[in-house]
PDB file of C-alpha atoms in Angstrom:
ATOM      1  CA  UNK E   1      -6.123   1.031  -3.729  1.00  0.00           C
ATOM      2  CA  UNK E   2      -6.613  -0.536  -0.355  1.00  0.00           C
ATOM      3  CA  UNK E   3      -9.364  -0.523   1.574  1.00  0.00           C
ATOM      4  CA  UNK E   4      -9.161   1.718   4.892  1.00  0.00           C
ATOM      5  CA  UNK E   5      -6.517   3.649   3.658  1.00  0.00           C
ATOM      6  CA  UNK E   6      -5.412   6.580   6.233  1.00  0.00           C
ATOM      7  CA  UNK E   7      -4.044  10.176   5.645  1.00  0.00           C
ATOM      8  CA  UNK E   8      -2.096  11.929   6.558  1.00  0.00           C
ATOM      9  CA  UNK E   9       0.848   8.977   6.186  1.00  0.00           C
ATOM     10  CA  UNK E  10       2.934  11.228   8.854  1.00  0.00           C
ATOM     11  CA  UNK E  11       1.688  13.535  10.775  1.00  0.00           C
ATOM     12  CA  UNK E  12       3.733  15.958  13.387  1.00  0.00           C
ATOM     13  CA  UNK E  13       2.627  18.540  15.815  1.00  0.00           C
ATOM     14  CA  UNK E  14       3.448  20.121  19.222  1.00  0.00           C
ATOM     15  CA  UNK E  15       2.167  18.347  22.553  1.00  0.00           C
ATOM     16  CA  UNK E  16      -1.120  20.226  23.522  1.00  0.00           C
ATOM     17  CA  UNK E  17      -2.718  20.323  20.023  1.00  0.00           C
ATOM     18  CA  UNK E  18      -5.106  18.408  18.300  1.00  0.00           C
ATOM     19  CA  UNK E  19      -4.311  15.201  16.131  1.00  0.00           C
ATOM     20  CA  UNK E  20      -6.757  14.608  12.931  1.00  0.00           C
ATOM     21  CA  UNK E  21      -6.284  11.892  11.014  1.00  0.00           C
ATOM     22  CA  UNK E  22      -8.465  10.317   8.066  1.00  0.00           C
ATOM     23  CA  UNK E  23      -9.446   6.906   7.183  1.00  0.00           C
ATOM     24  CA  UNK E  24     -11.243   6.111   3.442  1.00  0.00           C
ATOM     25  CA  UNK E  25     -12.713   2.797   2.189  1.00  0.00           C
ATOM     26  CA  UNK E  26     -14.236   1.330  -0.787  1.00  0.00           C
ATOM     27  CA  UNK E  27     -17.088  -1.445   0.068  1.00  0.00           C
ATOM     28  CA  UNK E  28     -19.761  -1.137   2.398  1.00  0.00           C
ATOM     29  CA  UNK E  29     -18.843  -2.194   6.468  1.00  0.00           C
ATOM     30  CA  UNK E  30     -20.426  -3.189   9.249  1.00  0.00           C
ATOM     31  CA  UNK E  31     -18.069  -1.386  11.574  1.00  0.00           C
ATOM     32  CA  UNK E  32     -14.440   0.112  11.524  1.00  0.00           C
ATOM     33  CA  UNK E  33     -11.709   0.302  14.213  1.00  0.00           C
ATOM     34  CA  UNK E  34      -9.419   2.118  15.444  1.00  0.00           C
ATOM     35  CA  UNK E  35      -5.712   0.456  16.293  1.00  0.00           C
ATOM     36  CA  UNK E  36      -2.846   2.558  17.724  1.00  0.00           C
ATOM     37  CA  UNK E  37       0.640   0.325  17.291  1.00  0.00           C
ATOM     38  CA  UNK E  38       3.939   1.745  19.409  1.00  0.00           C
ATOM     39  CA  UNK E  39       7.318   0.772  17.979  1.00  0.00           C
ATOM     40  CA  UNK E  40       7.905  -3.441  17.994  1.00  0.00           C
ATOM     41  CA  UNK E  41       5.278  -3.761  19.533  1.00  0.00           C
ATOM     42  CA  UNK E  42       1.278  -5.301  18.399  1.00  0.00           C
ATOM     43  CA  UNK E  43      -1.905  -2.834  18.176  1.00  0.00           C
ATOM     44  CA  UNK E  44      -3.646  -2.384  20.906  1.00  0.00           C
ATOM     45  CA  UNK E  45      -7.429  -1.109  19.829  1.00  0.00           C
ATOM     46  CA  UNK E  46      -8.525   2.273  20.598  1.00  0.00           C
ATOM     47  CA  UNK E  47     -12.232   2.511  19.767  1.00  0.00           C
ATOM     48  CA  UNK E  48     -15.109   0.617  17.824  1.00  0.00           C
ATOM     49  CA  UNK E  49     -17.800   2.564  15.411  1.00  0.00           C
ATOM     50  CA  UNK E  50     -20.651   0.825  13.995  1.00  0.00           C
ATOM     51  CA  UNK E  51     -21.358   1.541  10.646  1.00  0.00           C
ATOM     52  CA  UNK E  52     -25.164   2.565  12.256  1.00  0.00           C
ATOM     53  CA  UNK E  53     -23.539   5.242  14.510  1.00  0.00           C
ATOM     54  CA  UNK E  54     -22.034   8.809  13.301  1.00  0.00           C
ATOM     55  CA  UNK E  55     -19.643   9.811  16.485  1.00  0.00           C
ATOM     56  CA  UNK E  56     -17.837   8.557  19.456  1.00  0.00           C
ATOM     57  CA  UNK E  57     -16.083   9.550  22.006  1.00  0.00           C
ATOM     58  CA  UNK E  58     -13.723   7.957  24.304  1.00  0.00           C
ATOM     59  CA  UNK E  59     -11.424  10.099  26.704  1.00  0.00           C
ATOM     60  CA  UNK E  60      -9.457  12.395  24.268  1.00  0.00           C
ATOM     61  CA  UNK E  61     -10.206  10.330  21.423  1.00  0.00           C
ATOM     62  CA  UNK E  62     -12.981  11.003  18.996  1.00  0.00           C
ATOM     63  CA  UNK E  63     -14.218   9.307  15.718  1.00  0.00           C
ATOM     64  CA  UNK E  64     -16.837  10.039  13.294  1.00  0.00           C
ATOM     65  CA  UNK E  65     -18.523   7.448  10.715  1.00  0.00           C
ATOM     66  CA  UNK E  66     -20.054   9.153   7.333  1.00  0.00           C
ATOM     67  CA  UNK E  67     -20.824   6.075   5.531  1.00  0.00           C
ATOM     68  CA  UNK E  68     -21.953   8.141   2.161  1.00  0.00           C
ATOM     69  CA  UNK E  69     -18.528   9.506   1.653  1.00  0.00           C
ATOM     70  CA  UNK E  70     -16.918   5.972   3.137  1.00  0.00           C
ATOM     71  CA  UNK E  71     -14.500   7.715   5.523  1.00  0.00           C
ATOM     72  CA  UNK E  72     -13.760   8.163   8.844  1.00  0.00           C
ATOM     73  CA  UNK E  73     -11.603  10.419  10.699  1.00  0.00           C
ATOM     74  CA  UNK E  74     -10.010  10.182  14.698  1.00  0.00           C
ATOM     75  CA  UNK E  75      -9.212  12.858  16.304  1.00  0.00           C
ATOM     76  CA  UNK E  76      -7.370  13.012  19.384  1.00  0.00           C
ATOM     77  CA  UNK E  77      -7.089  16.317  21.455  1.00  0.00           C
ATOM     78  CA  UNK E  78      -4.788  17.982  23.666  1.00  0.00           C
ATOM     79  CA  UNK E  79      -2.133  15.356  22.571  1.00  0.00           C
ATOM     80  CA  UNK E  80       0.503  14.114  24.577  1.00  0.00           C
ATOM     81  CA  UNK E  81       3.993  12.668  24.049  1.00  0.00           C
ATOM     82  CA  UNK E  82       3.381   9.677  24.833  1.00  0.00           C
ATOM     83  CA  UNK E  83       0.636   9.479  22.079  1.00  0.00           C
ATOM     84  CA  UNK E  84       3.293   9.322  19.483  1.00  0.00           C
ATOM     85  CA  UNK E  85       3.001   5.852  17.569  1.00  0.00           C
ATOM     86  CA  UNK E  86       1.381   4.727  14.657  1.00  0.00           C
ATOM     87  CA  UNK E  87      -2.652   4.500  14.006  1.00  0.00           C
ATOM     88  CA  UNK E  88      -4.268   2.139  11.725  1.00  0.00           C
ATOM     89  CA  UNK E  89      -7.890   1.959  10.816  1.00  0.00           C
ATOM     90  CA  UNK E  90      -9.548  -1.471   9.978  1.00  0.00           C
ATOM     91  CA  UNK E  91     -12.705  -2.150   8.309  1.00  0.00           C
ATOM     92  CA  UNK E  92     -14.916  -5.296   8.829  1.00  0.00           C
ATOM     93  CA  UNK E  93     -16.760  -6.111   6.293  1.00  0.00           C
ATOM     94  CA  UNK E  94     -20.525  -6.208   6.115  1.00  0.00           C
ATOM     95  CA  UNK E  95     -20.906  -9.297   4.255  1.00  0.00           C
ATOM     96  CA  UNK E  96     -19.610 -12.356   2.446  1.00  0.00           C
ATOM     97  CA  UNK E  97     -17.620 -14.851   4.298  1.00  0.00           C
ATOM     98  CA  UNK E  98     -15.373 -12.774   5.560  1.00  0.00           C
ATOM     99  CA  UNK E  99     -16.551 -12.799   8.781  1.00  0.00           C
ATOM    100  CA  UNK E 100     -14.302 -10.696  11.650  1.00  0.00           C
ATOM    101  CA  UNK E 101     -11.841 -10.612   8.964  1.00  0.00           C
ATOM    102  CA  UNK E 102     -10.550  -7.146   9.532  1.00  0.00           C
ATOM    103  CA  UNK E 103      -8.744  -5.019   6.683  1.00  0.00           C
ATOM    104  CA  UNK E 104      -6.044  -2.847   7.691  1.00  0.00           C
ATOM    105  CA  UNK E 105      -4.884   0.647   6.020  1.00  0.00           C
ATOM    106  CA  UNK E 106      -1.423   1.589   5.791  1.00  0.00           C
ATOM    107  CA  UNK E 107      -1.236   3.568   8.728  1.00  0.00           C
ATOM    108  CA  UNK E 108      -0.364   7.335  10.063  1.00  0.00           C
ATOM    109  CA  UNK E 109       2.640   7.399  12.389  1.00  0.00           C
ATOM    110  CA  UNK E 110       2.096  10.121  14.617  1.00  0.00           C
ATOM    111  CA  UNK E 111       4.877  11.944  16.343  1.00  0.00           C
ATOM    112  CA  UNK E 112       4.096  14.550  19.357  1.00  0.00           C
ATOM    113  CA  UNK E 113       7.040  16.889  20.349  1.00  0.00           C
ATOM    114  CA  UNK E 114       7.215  17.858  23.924  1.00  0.00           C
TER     115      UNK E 114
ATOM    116  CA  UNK R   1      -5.035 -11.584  32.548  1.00  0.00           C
ATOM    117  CA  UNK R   2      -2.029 -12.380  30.298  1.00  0.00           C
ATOM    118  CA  UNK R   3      -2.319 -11.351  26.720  1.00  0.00           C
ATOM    119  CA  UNK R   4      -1.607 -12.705  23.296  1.00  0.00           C
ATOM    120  CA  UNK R   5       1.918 -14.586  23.566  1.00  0.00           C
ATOM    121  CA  UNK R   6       4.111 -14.959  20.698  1.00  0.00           C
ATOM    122  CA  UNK R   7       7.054 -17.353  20.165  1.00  0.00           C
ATOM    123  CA  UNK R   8      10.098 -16.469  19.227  1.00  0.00           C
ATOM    124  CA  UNK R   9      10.031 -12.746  19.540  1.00  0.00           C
ATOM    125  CA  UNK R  10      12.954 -12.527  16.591  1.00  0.00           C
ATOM    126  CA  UNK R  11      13.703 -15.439  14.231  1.00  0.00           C
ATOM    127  CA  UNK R  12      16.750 -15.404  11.846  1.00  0.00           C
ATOM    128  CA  UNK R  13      16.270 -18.324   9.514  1.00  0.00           C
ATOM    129  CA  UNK R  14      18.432 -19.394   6.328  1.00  0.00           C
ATOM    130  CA  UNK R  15      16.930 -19.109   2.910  1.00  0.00           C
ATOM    131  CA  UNK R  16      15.000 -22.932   2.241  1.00  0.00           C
ATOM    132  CA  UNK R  17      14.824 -23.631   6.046  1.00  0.00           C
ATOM    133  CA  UNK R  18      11.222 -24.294   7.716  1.00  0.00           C
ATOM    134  CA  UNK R  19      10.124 -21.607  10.352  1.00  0.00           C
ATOM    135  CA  UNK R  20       7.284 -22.953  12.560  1.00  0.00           C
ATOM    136  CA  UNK R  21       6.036 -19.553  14.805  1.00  0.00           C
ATOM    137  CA  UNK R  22       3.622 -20.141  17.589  1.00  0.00           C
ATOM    138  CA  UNK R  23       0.393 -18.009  19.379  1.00  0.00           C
ATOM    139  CA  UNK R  24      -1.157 -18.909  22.412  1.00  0.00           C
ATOM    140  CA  UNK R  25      -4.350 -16.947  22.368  1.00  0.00           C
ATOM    141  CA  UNK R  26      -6.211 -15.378  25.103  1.00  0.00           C
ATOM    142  CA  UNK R  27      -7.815 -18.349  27.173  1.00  0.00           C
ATOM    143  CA  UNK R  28     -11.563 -18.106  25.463  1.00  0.00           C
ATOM    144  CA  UNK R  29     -11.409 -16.363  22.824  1.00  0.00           C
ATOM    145  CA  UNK R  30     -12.681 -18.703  20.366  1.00  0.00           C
ATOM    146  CA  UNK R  31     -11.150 -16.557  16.778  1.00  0.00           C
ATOM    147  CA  UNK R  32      -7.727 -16.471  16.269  1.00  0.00           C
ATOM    148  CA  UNK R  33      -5.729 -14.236  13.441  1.00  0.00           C
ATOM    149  CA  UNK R  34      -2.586 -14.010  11.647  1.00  0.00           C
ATOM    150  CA  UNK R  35      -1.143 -10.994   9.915  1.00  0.00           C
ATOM    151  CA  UNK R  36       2.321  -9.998   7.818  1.00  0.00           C
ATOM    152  CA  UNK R  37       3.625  -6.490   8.361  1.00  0.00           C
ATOM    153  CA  UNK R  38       6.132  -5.835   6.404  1.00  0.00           C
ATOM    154  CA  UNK R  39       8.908  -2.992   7.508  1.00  0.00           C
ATOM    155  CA  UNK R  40       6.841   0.426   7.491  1.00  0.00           C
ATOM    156  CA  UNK R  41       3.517  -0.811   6.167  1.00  0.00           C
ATOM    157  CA  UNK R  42       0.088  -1.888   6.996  1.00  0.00           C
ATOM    158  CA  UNK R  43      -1.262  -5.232   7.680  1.00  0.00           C
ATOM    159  CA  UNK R  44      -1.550  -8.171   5.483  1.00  0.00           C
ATOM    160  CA  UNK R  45      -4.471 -10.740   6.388  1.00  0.00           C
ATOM    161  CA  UNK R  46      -2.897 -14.308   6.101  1.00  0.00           C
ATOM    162  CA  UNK R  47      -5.793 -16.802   7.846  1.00  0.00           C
ATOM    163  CA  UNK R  48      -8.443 -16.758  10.374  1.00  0.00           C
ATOM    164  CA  UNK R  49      -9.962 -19.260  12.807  1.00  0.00           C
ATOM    165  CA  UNK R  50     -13.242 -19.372  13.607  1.00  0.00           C
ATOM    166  CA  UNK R  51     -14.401 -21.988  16.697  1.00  0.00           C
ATOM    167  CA  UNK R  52     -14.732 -25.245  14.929  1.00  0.00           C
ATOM    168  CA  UNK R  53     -15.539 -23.985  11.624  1.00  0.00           C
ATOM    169  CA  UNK R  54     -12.892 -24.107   8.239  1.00  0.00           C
ATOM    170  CA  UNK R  55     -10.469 -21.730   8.173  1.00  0.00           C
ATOM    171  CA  UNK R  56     -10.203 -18.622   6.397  1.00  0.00           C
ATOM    172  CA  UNK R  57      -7.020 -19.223   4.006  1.00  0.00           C
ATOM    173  CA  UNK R  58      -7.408 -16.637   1.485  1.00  0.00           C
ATOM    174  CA  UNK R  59      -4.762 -14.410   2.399  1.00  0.00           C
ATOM    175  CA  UNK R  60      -1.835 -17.253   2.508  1.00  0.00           C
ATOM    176  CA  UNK R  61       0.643 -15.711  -0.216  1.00  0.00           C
ATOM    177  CA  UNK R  62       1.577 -19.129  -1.310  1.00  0.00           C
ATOM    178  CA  UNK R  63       1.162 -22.565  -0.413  1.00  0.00           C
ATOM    179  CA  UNK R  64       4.873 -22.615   1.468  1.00  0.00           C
ATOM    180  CA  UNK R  65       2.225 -21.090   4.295  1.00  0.00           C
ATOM    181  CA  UNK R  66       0.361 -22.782   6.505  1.00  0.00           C
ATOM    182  CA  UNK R  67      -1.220 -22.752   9.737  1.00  0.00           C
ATOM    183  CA  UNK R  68      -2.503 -24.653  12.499  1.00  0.00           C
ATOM    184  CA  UNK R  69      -4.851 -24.687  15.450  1.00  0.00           C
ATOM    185  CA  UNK R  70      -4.984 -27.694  18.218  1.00  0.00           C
ATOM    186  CA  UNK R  71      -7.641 -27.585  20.518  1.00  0.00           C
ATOM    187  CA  UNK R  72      -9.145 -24.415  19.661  1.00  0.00           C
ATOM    188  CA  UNK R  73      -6.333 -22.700  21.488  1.00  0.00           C
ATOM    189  CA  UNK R  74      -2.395 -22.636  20.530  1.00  0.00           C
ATOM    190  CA  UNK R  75      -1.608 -21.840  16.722  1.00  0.00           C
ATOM    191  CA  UNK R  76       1.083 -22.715  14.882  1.00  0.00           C
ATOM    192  CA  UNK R  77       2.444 -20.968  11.551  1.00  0.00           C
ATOM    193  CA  UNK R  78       4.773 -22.682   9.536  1.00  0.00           C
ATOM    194  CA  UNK R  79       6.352 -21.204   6.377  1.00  0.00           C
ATOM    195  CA  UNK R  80       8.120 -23.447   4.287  1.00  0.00           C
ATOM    196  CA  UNK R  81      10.891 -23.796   2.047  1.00  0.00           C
ATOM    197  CA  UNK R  82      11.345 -19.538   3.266  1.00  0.00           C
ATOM    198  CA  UNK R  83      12.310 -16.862   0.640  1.00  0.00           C
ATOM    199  CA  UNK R  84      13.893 -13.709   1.443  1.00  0.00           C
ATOM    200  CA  UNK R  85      10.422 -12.000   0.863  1.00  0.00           C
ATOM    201  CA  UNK R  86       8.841 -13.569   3.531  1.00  0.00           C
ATOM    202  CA  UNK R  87      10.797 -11.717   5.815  1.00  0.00           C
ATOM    203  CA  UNK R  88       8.406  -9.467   8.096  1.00  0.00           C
ATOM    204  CA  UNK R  89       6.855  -9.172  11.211  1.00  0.00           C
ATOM    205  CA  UNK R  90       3.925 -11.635  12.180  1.00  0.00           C
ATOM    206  CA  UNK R  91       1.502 -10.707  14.121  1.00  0.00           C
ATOM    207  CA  UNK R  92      -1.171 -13.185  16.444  1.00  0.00           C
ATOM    208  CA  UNK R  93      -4.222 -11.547  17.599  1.00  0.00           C
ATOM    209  CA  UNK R  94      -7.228 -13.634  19.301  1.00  0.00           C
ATOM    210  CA  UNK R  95     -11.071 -11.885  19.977  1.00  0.00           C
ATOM    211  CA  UNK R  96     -14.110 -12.826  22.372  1.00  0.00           C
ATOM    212  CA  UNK R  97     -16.593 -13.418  19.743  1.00  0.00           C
ATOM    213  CA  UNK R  98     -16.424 -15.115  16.669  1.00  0.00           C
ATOM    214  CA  UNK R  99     -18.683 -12.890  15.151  1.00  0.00           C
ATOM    215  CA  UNK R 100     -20.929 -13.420  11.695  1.00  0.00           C
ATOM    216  CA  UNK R 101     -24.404 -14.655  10.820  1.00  0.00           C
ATOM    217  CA  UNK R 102     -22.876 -18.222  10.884  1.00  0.00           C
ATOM    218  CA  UNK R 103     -22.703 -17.618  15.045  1.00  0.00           C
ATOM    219  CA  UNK R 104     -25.519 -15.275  15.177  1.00  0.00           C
ATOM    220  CA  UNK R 105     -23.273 -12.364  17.008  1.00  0.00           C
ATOM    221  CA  UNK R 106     -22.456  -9.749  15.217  1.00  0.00           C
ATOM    222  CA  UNK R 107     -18.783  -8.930  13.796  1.00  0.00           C
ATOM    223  CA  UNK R 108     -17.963  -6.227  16.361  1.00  0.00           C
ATOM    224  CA  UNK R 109     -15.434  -7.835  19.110  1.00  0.00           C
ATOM    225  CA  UNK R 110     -11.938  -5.891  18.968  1.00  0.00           C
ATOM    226  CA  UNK R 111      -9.048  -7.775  18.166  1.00  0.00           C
ATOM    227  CA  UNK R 112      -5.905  -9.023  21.332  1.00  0.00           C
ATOM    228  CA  UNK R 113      -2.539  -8.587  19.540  1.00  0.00           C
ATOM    229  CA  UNK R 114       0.854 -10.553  20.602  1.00  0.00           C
ATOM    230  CA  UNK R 115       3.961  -8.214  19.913  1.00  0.00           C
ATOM    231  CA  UNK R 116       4.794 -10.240  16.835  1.00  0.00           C
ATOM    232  CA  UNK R 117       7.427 -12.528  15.212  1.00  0.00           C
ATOM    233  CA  UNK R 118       9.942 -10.344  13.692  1.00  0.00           C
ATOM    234  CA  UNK R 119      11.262 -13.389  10.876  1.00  0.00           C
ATOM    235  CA  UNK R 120      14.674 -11.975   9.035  1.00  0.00           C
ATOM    236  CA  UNK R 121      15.506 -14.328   6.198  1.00  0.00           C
ATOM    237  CA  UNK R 122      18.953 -14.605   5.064  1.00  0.00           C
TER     238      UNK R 122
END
């Protein structure tokens, strides 16, 4: 398995509800991201968690951090149309020599109906 | 300020032909990355450069790869010799800090991505 591997894969809901999707990993980080990627085009980060913090919020976008059960999940409310795209998480890792690199999941492409 | 730039946007290249793709970074951002995406997927790490330091080449699939930075700013990746499996989508991205206990900040800048290198092999 991958580390920072997402579920759902695809996702698909009605503009005005709530998008939830889950992130897992296997070794320990010192912070994971969140990266939102439209159709040809490169990611564009969303929001930052530290592996110290538990929540965040930014606009309609929330993450949580439960680094016993090595997941995260981002939820974005009240979703829009326009959200639809793809969402990756990405773990850095919290030691080594791997500094900054960041590990990418698979991904959740998210489509919002109008 | 402009972003991450990638050159070319599309590249169709025969199979056994050299493919040099380019990144000009953000101006000062001193790390620079390169990723594969392949049709559908996640992200592959290929190599990572870090100020002045060595680069991180653990993720180069094979030694047909390689990469490039002048001057701590443009990048150039080169794929050699290219198979049909190398076709893909590579992706630039460039961040502020450096990040690690090497540079004393910690690893938590977000990564700049370029819209990518779509390479089709035939």
């Amino acid at each position: 398995s991958q580390q920072g591997e997402e579920d759902p894969q695809a996702l698909s809901i009605q503009e005005g509800e709530n998008a939830t999707m889950n992130c897992s990993y296997k070794t320990s980080i010192n912070n994971l991201q969140w990266y939102r990627q439209n159709s040809g085009r490169g990611l564009v980060h969303l929001i930052l968690i530290r592996s110290n913090e538990r929540e965040k919020h930014s606009g309609r976008l929330r993450v949580t951090l439960d680094t016993s059960k090595k997941s995260s999940s981002l939820l974005i409310t009240a979703s829009r149309a326009a959200d639809t795209a793809s969402y990756f998480c990405a773990t850095s890792n919290a030691g080594g020599t791997s500094y900054g690199k960041l590990t990418f999941g698979q991904g959740t492409i998210l489509t919002v109906h109008p | 300020g402009a972003g991450v730039s990638q050159s070319p946007s599309n590249k169709v290249t025969e199979k056994g032909k050299d493919v040099e793709l380019r990144c000009d970074p953000i101006s000062g951002h001193t790390a620079l990355y390169w990723y594969r995406q392949s049709l559908g997927q996640g992200l592959e790490f290929l190599i990572y450069f870090q100020g002045n330091s060595a680069p991180d080449k653990s993720g180069l699939p094979s030694d047909r790869f390689s990469a490039e930075r002048t001057g701590g700013s443009v990048s150039t990746l080169t794929i050699q010799r290219t198979q049909q499996e190398d076709s893909a989508v590579y992706l630039c991205a460039s961040s502020l800090k450096p990040g690690g206990p090497a540079s004393g900040v910690s690893y938590n800048s977000p990564l700049h991505f370029g819209n990518g290198t779509r390479l089709t092999v035939t």
